[in-house]
Coordinates of C-alpha atoms and ligand atoms in Angstrom, one line a residue:
X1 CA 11.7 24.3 -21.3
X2 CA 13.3 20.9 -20.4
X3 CA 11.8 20.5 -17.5
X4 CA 8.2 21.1 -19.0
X5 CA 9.1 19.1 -22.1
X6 CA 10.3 16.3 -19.3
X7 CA 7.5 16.4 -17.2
X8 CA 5.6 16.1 -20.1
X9 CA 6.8 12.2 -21.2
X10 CA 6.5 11.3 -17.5
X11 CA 3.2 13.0 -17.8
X12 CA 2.2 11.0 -21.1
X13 CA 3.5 7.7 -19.1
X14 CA 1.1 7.9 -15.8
X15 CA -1.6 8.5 -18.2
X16 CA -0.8 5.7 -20.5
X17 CA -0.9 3.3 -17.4
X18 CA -4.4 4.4 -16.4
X19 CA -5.9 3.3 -19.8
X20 CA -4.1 -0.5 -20.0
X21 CA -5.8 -2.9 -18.5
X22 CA -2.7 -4.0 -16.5
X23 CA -2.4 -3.7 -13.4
X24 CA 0.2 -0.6 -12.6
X25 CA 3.0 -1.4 -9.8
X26 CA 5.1 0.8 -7.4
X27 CA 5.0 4.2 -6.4
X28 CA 4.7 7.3 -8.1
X29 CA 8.0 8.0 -7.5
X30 CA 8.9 5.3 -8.8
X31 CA 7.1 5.4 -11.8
X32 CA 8.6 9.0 -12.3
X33 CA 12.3 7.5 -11.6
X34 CA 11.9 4.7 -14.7
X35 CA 10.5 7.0 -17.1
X36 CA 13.3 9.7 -16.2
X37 CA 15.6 6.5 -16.6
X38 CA 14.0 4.9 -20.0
X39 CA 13.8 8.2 -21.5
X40 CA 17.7 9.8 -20.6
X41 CA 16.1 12.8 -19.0
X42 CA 18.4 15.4 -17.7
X43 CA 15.8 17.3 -15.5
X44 CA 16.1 16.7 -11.9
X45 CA 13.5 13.8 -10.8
X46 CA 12.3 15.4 -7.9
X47 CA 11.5 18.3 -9.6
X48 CA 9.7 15.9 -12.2
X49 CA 8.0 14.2 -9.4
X50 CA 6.8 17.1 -7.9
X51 CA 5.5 18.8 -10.7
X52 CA 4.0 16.0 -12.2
X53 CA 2.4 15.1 -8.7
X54 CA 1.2 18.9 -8.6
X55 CA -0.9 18.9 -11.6
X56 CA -2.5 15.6 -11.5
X57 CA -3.8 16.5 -7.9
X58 CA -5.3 19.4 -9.6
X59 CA -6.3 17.8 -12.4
X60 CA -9.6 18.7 -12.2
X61 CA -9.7 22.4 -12.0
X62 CA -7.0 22.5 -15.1
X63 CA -9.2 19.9 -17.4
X64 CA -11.9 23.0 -16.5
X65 CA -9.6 26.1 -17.3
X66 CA -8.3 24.3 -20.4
X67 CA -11.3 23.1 -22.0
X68 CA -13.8 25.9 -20.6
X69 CA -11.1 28.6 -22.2
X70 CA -10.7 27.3 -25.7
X71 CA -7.2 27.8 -25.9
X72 CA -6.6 24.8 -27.8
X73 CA -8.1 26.8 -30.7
X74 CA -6.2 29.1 -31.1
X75 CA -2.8 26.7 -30.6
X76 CA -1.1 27.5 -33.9
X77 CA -0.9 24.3 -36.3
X78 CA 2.1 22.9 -38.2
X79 CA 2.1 20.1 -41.2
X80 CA 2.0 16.5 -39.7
X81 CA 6.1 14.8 -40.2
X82 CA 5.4 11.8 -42.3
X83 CA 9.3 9.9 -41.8
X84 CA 10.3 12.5 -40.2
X85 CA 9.5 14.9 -43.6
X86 CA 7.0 17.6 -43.8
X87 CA 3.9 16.5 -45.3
X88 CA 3.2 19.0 -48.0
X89 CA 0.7 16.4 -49.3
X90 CA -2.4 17.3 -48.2
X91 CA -3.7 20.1 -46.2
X92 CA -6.1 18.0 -43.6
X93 CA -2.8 16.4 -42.5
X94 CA -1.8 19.0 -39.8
X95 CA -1.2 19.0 -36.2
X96 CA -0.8 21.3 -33.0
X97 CA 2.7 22.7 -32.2
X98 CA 2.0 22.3 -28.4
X99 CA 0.7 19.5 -26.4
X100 CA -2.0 19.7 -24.0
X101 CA -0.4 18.6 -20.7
X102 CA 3.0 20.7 -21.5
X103 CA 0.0 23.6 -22.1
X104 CA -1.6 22.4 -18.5
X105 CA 2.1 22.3 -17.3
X106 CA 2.4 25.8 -17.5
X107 CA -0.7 26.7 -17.1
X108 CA -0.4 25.0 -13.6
X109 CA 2.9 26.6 -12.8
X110 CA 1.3 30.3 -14.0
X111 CA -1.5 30.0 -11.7
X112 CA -1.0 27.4 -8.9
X113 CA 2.4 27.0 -8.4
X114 CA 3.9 28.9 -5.2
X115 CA 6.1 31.6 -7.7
X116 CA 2.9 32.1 -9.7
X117 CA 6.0 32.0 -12.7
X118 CA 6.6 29.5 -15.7
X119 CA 10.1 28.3 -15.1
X120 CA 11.8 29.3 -18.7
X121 CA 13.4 32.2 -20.6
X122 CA 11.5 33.5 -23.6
X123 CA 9.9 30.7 -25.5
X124 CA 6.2 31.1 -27.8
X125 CA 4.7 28.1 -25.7
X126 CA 5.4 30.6 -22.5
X127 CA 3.6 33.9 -24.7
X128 CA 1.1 31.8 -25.9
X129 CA -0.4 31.0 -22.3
X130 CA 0.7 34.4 -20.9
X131 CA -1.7 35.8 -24.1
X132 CA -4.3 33.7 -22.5
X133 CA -4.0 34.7 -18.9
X134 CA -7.3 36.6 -18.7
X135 CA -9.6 34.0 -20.3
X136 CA -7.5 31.3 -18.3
X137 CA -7.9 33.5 -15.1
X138 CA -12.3 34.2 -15.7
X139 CA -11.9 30.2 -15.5
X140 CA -10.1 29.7 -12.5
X141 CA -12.1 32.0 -10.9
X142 CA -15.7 30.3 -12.3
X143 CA -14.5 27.3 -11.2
X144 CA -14.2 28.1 -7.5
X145 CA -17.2 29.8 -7.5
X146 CA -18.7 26.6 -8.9
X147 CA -17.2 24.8 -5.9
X148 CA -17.5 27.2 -3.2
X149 CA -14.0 27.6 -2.8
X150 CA -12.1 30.9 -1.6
X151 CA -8.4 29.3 -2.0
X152 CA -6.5 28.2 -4.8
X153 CA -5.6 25.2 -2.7
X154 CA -9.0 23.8 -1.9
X155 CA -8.9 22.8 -5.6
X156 CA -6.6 19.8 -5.1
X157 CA -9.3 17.9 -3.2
X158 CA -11.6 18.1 -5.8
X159 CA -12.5 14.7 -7.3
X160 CA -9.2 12.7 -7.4
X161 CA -8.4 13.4 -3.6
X162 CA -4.8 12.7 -4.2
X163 CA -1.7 14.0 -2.7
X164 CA 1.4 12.3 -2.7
X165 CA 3.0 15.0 -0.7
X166 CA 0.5 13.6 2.1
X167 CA 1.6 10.1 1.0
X168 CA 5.0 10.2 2.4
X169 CA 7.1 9.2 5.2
X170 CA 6.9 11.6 8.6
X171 CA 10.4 10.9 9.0
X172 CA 14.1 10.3 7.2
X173 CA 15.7 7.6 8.3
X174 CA 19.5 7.3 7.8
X175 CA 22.0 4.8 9.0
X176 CA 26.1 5.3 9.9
X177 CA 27.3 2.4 7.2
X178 CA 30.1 1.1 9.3
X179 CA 31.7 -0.7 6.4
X180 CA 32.6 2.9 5.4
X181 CA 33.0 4.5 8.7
X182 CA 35.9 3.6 11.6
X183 CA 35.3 6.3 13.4
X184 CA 31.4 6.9 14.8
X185 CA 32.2 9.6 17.1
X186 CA 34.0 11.8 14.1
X187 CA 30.8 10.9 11.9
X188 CA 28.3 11.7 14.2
X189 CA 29.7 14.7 15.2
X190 CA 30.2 15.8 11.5
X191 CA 26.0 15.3 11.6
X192 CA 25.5 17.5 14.7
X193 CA 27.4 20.4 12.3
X194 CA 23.8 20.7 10.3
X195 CA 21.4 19.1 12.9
X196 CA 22.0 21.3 16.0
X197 CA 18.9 20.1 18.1
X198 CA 19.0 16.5 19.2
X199 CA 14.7 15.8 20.1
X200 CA 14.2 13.0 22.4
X201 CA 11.1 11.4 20.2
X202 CA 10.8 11.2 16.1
X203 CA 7.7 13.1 16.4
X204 CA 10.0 16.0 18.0
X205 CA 11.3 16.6 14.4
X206 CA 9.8 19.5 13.6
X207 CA 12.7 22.0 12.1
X208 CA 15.4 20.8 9.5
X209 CA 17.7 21.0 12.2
X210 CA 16.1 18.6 14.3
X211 CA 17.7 14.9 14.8
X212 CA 16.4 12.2 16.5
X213 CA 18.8 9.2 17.8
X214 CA 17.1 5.8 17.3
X215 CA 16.2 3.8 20.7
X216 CA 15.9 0.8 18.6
X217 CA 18.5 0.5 16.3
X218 CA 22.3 1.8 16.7
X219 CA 23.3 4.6 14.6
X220 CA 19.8 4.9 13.2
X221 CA 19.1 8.8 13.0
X222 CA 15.3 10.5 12.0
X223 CA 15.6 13.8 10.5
X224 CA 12.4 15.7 8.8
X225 CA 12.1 14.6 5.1
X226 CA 12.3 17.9 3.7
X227 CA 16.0 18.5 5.6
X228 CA 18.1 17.9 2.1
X229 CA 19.8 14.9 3.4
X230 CA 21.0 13.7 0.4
X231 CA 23.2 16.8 -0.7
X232 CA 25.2 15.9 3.1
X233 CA 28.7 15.1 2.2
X234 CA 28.5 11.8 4.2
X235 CA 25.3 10.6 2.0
X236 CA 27.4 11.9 -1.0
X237 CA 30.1 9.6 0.0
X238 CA 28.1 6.3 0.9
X239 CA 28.5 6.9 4.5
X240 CA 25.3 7.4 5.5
X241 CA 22.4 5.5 3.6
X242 CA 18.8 6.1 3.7
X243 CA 16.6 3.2 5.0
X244 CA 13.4 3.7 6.4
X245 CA 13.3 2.3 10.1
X246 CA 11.4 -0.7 10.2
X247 CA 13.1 -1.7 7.0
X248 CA 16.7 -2.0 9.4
X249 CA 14.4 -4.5 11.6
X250 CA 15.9 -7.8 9.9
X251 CA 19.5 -6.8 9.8
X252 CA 19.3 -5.8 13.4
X253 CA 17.4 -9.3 14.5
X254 CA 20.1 -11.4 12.6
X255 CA 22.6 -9.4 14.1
X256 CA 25.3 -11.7 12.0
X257 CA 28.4 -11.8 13.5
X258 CA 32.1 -11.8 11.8
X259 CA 32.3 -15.2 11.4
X260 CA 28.9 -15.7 10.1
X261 CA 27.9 -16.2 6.1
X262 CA 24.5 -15.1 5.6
X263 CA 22.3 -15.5 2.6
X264 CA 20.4 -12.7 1.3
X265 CA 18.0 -14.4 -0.6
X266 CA 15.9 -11.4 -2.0
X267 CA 18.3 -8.6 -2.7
X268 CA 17.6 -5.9 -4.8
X269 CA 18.0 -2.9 -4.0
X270 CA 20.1 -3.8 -1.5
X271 CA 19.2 -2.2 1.6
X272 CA 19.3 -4.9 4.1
X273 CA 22.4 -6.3 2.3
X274 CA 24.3 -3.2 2.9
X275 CA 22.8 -3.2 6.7
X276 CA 23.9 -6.6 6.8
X277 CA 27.9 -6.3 5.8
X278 CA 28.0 -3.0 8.2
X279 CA 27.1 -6.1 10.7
X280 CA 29.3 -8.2 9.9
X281 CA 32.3 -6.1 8.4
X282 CA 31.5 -3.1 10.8
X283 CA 33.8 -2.7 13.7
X284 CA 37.2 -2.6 11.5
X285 CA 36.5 -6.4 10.9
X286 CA 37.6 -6.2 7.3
X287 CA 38.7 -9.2 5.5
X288 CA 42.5 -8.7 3.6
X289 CA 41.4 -11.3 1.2
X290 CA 38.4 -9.5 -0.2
X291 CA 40.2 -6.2 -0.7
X292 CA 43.4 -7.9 -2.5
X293 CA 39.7 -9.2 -4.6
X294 CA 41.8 -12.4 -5.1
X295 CA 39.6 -15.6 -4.6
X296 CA 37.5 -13.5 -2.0
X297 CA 35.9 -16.1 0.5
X298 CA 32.2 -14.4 0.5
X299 CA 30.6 -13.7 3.6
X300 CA 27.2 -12.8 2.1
X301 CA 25.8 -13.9 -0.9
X302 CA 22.8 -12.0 -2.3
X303 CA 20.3 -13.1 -5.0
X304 CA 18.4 -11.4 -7.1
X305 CA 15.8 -12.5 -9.6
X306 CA 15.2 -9.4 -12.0
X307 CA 18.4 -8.1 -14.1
X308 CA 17.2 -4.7 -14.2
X309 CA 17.2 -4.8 -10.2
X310 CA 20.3 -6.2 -10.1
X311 CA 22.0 -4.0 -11.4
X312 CA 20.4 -1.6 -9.0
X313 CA 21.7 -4.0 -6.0
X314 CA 25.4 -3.5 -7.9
X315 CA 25.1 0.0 -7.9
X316 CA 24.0 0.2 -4.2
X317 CA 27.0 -2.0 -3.1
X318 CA 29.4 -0.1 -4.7
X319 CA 28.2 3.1 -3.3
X320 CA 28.1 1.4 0.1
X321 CA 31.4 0.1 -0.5
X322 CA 30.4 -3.6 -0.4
X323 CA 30.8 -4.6 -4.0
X324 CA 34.1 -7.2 -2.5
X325 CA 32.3 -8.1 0.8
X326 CA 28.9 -9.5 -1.4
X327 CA 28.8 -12.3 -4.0
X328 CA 25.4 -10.8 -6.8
X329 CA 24.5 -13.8 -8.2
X330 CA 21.3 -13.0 -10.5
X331 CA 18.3 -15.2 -11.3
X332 CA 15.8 -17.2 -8.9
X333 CA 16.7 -18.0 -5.5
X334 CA 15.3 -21.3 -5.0
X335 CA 17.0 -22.3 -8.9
X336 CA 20.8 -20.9 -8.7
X337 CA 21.1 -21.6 -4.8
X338 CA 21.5 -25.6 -3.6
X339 CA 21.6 -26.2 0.1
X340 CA 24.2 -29.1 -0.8
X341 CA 25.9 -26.2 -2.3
X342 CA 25.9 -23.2 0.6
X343 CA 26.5 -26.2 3.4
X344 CA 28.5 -23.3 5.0
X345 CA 25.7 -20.5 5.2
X346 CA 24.6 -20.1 9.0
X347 CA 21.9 -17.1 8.2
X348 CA 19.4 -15.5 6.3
X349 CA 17.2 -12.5 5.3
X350 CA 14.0 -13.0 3.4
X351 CA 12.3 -10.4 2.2
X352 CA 10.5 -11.8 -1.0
X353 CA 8.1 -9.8 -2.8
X354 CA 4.7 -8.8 -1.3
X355 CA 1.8 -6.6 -2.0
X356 CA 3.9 -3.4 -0.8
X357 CA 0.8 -2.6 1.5
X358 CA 2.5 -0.8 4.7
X359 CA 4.4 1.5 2.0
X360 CA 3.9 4.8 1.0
X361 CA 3.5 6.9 -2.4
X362 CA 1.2 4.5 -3.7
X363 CA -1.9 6.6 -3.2
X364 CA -1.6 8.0 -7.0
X365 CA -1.1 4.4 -8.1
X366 CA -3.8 2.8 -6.3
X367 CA -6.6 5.4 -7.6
X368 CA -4.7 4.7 -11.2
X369 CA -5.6 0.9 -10.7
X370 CA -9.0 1.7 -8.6
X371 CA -10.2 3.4 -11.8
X372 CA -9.2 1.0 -14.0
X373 CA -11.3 -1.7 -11.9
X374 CA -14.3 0.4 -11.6
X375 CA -14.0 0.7 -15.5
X376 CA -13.9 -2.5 -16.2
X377 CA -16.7 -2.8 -13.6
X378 CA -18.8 -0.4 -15.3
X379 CA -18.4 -2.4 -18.5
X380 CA -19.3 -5.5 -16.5
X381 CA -22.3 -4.2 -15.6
X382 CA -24.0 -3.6 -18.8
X383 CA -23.5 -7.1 -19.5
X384 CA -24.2 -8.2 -15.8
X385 CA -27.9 -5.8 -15.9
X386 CA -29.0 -7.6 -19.0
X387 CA -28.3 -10.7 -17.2
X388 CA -30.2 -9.6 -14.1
X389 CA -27.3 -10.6 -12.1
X390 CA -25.9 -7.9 -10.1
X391 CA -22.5 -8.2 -8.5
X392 CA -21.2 -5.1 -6.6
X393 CA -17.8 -3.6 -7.9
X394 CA -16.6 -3.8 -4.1
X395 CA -16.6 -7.5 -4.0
X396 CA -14.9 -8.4 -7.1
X397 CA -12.0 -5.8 -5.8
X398 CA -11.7 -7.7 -2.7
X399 CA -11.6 -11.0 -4.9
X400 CA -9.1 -9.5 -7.1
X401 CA -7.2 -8.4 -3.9
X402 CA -7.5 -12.0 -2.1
X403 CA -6.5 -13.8 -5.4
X404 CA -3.4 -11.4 -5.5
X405 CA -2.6 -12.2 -2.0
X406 CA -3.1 -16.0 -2.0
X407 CA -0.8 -16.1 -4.7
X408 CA 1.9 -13.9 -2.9
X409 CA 1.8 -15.5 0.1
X410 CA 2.1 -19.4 -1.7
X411 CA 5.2 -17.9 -2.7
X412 CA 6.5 -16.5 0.0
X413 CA 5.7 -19.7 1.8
X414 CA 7.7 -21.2 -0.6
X415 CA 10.8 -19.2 -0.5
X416 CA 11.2 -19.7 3.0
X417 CA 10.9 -23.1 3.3
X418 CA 13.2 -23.8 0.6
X419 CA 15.7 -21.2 2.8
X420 CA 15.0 -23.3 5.9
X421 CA 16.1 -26.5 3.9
X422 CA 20.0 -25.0 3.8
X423 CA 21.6 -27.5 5.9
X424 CA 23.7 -25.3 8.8
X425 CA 21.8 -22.4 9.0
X426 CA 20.8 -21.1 12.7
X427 CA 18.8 -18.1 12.0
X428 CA 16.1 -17.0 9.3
X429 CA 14.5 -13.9 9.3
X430 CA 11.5 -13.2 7.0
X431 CA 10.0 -9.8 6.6
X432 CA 8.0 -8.2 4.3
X433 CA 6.6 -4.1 3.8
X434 CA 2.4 -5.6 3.5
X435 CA 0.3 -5.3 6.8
X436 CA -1.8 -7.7 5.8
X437 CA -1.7 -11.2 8.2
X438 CA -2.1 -13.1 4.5
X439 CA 1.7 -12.1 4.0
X440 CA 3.0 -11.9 7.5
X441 CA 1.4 -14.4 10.3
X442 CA 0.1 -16.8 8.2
X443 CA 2.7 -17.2 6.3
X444 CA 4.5 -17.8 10.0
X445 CA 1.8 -20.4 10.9
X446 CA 1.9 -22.0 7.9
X447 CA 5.4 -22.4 8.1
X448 CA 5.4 -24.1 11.8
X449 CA 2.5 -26.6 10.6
X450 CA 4.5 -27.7 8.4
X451 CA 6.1 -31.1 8.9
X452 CA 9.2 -31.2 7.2
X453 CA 9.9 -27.5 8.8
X454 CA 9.3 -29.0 12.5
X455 CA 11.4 -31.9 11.2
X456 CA 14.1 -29.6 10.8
X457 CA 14.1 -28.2 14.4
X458 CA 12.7 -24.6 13.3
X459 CA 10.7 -22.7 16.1
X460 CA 10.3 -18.6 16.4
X461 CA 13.3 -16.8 18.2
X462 CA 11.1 -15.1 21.2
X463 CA 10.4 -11.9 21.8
X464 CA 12.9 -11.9 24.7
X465 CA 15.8 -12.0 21.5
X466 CA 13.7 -9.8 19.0
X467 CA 13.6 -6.7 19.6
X468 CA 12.0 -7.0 22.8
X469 CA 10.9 -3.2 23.7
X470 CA 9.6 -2.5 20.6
X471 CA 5.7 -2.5 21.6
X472 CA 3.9 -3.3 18.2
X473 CA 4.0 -7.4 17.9
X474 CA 2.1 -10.0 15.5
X475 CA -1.7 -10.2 15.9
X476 CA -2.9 -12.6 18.4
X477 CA -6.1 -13.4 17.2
X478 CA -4.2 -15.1 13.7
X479 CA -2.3 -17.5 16.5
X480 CA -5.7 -17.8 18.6
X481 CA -7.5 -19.3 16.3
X482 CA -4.7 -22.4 15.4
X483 CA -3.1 -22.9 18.5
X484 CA -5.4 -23.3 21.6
X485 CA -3.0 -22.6 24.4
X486 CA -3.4 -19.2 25.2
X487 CA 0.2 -19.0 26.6
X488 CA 1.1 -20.2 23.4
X489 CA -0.6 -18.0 20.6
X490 CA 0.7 -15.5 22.6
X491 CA 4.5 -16.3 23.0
X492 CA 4.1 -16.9 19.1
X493 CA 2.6 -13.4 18.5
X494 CA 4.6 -11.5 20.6
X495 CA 7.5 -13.1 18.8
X496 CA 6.4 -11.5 15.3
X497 CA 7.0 -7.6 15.5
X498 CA 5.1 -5.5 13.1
X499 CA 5.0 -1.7 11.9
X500 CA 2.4 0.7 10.7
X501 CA 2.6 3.3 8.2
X502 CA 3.1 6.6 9.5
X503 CA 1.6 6.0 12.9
X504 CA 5.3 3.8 14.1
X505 CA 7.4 6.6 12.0
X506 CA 7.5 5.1 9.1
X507 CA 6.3 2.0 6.3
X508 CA 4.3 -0.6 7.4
X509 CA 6.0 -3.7 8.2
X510 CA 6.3 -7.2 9.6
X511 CA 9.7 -9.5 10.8
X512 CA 10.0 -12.8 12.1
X513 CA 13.2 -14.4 13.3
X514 CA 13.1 -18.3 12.8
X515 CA 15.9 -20.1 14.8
X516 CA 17.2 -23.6 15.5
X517 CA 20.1 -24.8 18.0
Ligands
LIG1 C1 10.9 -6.6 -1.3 S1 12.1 -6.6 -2.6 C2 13.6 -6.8 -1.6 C3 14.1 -5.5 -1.0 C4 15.5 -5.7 -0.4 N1 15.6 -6.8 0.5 C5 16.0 -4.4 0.3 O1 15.9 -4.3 1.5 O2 16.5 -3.5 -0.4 C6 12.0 -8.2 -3.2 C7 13.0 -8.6 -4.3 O3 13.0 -10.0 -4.4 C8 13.2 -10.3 -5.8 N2 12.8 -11.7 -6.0 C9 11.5 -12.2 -6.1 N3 11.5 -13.5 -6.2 C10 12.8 -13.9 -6.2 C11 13.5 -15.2 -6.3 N4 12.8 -16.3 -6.4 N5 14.8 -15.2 -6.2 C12 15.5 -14.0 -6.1 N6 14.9 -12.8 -6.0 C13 13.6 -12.8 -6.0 C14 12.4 -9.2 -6.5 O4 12.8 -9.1 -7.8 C15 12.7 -8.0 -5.6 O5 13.8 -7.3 -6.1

């Protein structure tokens, strides 16, 4: 029953963000992980997520069985709690002993799931729908007659069109954390115990015993998503961590060195500030002084704006074993951190917030905040008819969407010209998970207008130094149309590298290395 009566709050909580008028942010996982977190749930997430996932993508065909069946009449009634106490007061005040969506729950896991079973021992929520199979079944079976369907499956695309199973990575991506790991050989070899069959391209990976060895990245590995990764002793240990490839991009183009004292300036969760120590700290370069933890002399410091992300980052460090090798400070980047203060930093990642556009498991979340627009269009137009003035719902979503973006992009602008500002550094890199040029080249351009950034001596680190066989680089017409030297706009584009969902292995994603001498 836990898992239903989980499933259900998580349930209850996707809905409730389709009817504010907010705008809902992150994935679906996502979503699923914070309610599992605000409401203590013991059930498994995944199991949450999947479920959850399962019957909204058939939400249709269950809203059908539900309603068209009538079970909810027959759902036996108990005296509303007033306090907490029965209310014996009047007899209107009563209420249903079962919800709807735990009901559909069920319902969906009697019916669609693959075990055709509802996952709990004797309970009268579980009789109750197993009492109602047959009228629950004539339904099911209308229903596809309705829509001309032969499989239980072809339900799903009906309506909502959703997925989120479709809406994830092709690939797993794992790095060796060399903070953790001495010897690469040992590890690698301990890998090769589950994943027998080394394929020479990530679109090999076809079995869960299939690995892929980076070409881009050292001791980046692909392995097929469903391949239980995480119950791997190494993972278990913090010496592997899960980063999607594109994602390793910045570490990799800083390539920080064991003298070097990098900034982080947007940390949380911590991914690139893990990638970063196993740079720097990798390689049995491990400072005495930071394990004695007395007075540690920091070698990366990482900021973080949001508290609730930081401690996130804290618990990402720790597993990766970096929690002496990285200074959290939490609050605002461009407040806490004074370039008359960090005269010593040489480096830097950037990776400020952006619209999340190149990343996946947003499909569910998009529609969420699609319908919420066309709702509020649909309001609109009432008004707007009366007025005779008719403005299609499709512009005002690509206003909303440019507005969003302009104001994303001023502040990541921002960000990184305060970060170029810090007196000795050599090397910035900026990268963000959009695919949209608002976030990515023009940002870049902007940033090489811009006077008191030439000042300063910044230019792009070529292609040459970036990653050079990577074939996907920034988009030439965004160059083309400020700089008119051909030669130019192209030096500055190749220069960029960018990712696209799925079709490069992975999220979508842009990196930049600025450098001076
Ligand atoms: C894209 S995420 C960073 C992901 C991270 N680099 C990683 O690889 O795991 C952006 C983060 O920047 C934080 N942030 C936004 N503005 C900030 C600021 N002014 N100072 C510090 N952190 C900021 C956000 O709270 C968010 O956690």
């Amino acid at each position: 029953m836990n898992l239903y009566r989980d499933a259900t709050w998580v349930y209850e909580d996707l809905l409730n963000a389709s009817k504010t008028t907010k705008r809902t942010s992150g994935s679906l996982q996502s979503i699923v992980l914070n309610s599992c977190k605000r409401y203590k749930l013991k059930s498994n997430p995944k199991h949450i997520f999947a479920l959850v996932n399962s019957v909204y993508s058939y939400s249709e065909l269950l809203n059908y069985m539900y309603t068209r069946s009538k079970i909810d009449k027959d759902i036996p009634l108990r005296k509303k709690k007033v306090d907490g106490i029965d209310n014996v007061d009047t007899k209107n005040k009563k209420v249903k002993i079962y919800s709807e969506i735990t009901l559909k729950l069920l319902i969906h896991d009697l019916f669609l799931s693959k075990s055709k079973r509802i996952q709990m021992g004797k309970h009268p929520i579980k009789d109750f729908v197993i009492k109602h199979k047959t009228r629950l079944n004539s339904e099911l079976v209308r229903f596809k007659i309705k829509h001309k369907i032969s499989k239980n499956e072809d339900a799903k695309n009906i309506n909502n069109n959703i997925d989120a199973f479709s809406d994830i990575t092709p690939v797993r991506w794992f790095r060796l954390n060399l903070v953790k790991i001495d010897d690469i050989e040992n590890c690698v070899s301990e890998l090769r115990k589950k994943y027998i069959n080394r394929v020479s391209h990530w679109e090999e990976i076809k079995d869960n015993t299939d690995i892929y060895y980076d070409e881009f990245i050292p001791n980046l590995f692909g392995v097929l998503p469903s391949s239980k990764l995480t119950s791997h002793e190494l993972y278990k240990r913090g010496k592997i961590i899960i980063q999607d490839r594109a994602s390793c991009f910045p570490a990799h183009i800083l390539n920080p060195k064991h003298n070097d004292i990098i900034i982080d300036s947007c940390s949380a969760p911590g991914n690139k500030t893990t990638h970063i120590a196993s740079y720097i700290f990798g390689d049995t370069h491990r400072p005495a002084v930071n394990e004695k933890n007395s007075d540690p002399s920091y070698q990366i410091f990482a900021f973080e704006k949001d508290a609730e992300r930081g401690k996130t980052l804290a618990k990402m460090l720790r597993i990766a074993g970096c929690e002496k090798l990285v200074k959290i400070n939490i609050g605002d980047f461009t407040k806490l951190a004074t370039p008359q203060d960090y005269t010593q930093v040489t480096g830097f990642i950037v990776d400020p917030t952006c619209s999340g556009s190149g990343i996946f498991g947003r499909k569910i979340v998009d529609k969420l905040n699609k319908d919420k627009r066309d709702k509020e269009g649909e309001e609109g137009e009432e008004e707007q008819e009366q007025e005779q003035e008719q403005e299609s719902i499709d512009s005002k979503d690509e206003i909303e969407r440019k507005n969003r973006l302009i104001k994303l992009s001023s502040f990541q602008f921002e960000i990184v010209k305060y970060a170029l500002s810090f007196p000795n550094a050599k090397k910035l890199v900026y990268s963000t998970c959009s695919i949209h040029p608002e976030e990515n080249e023009r940002v870049v351009i902007d940033l090489l207008l811009d006077k008191q950034v030439k000042k300063q001596g910044w230019k792009l680190r070529p292609r040459s130094e970036v990653i050079p066989d990577w074939p996907r680089r920034g988009l030439l017409q965004e160059f083309e149309q400020v700089f008119p030297k051909d030669e130019e706009a192209t030096a500055l584009a190749e220069s960029c590298i960018r990712a696209l969902p799925k079709k490069d292995g992975g999220i979508g994603f842009f990196a930049v290395c600025f450098e001076r001498n």
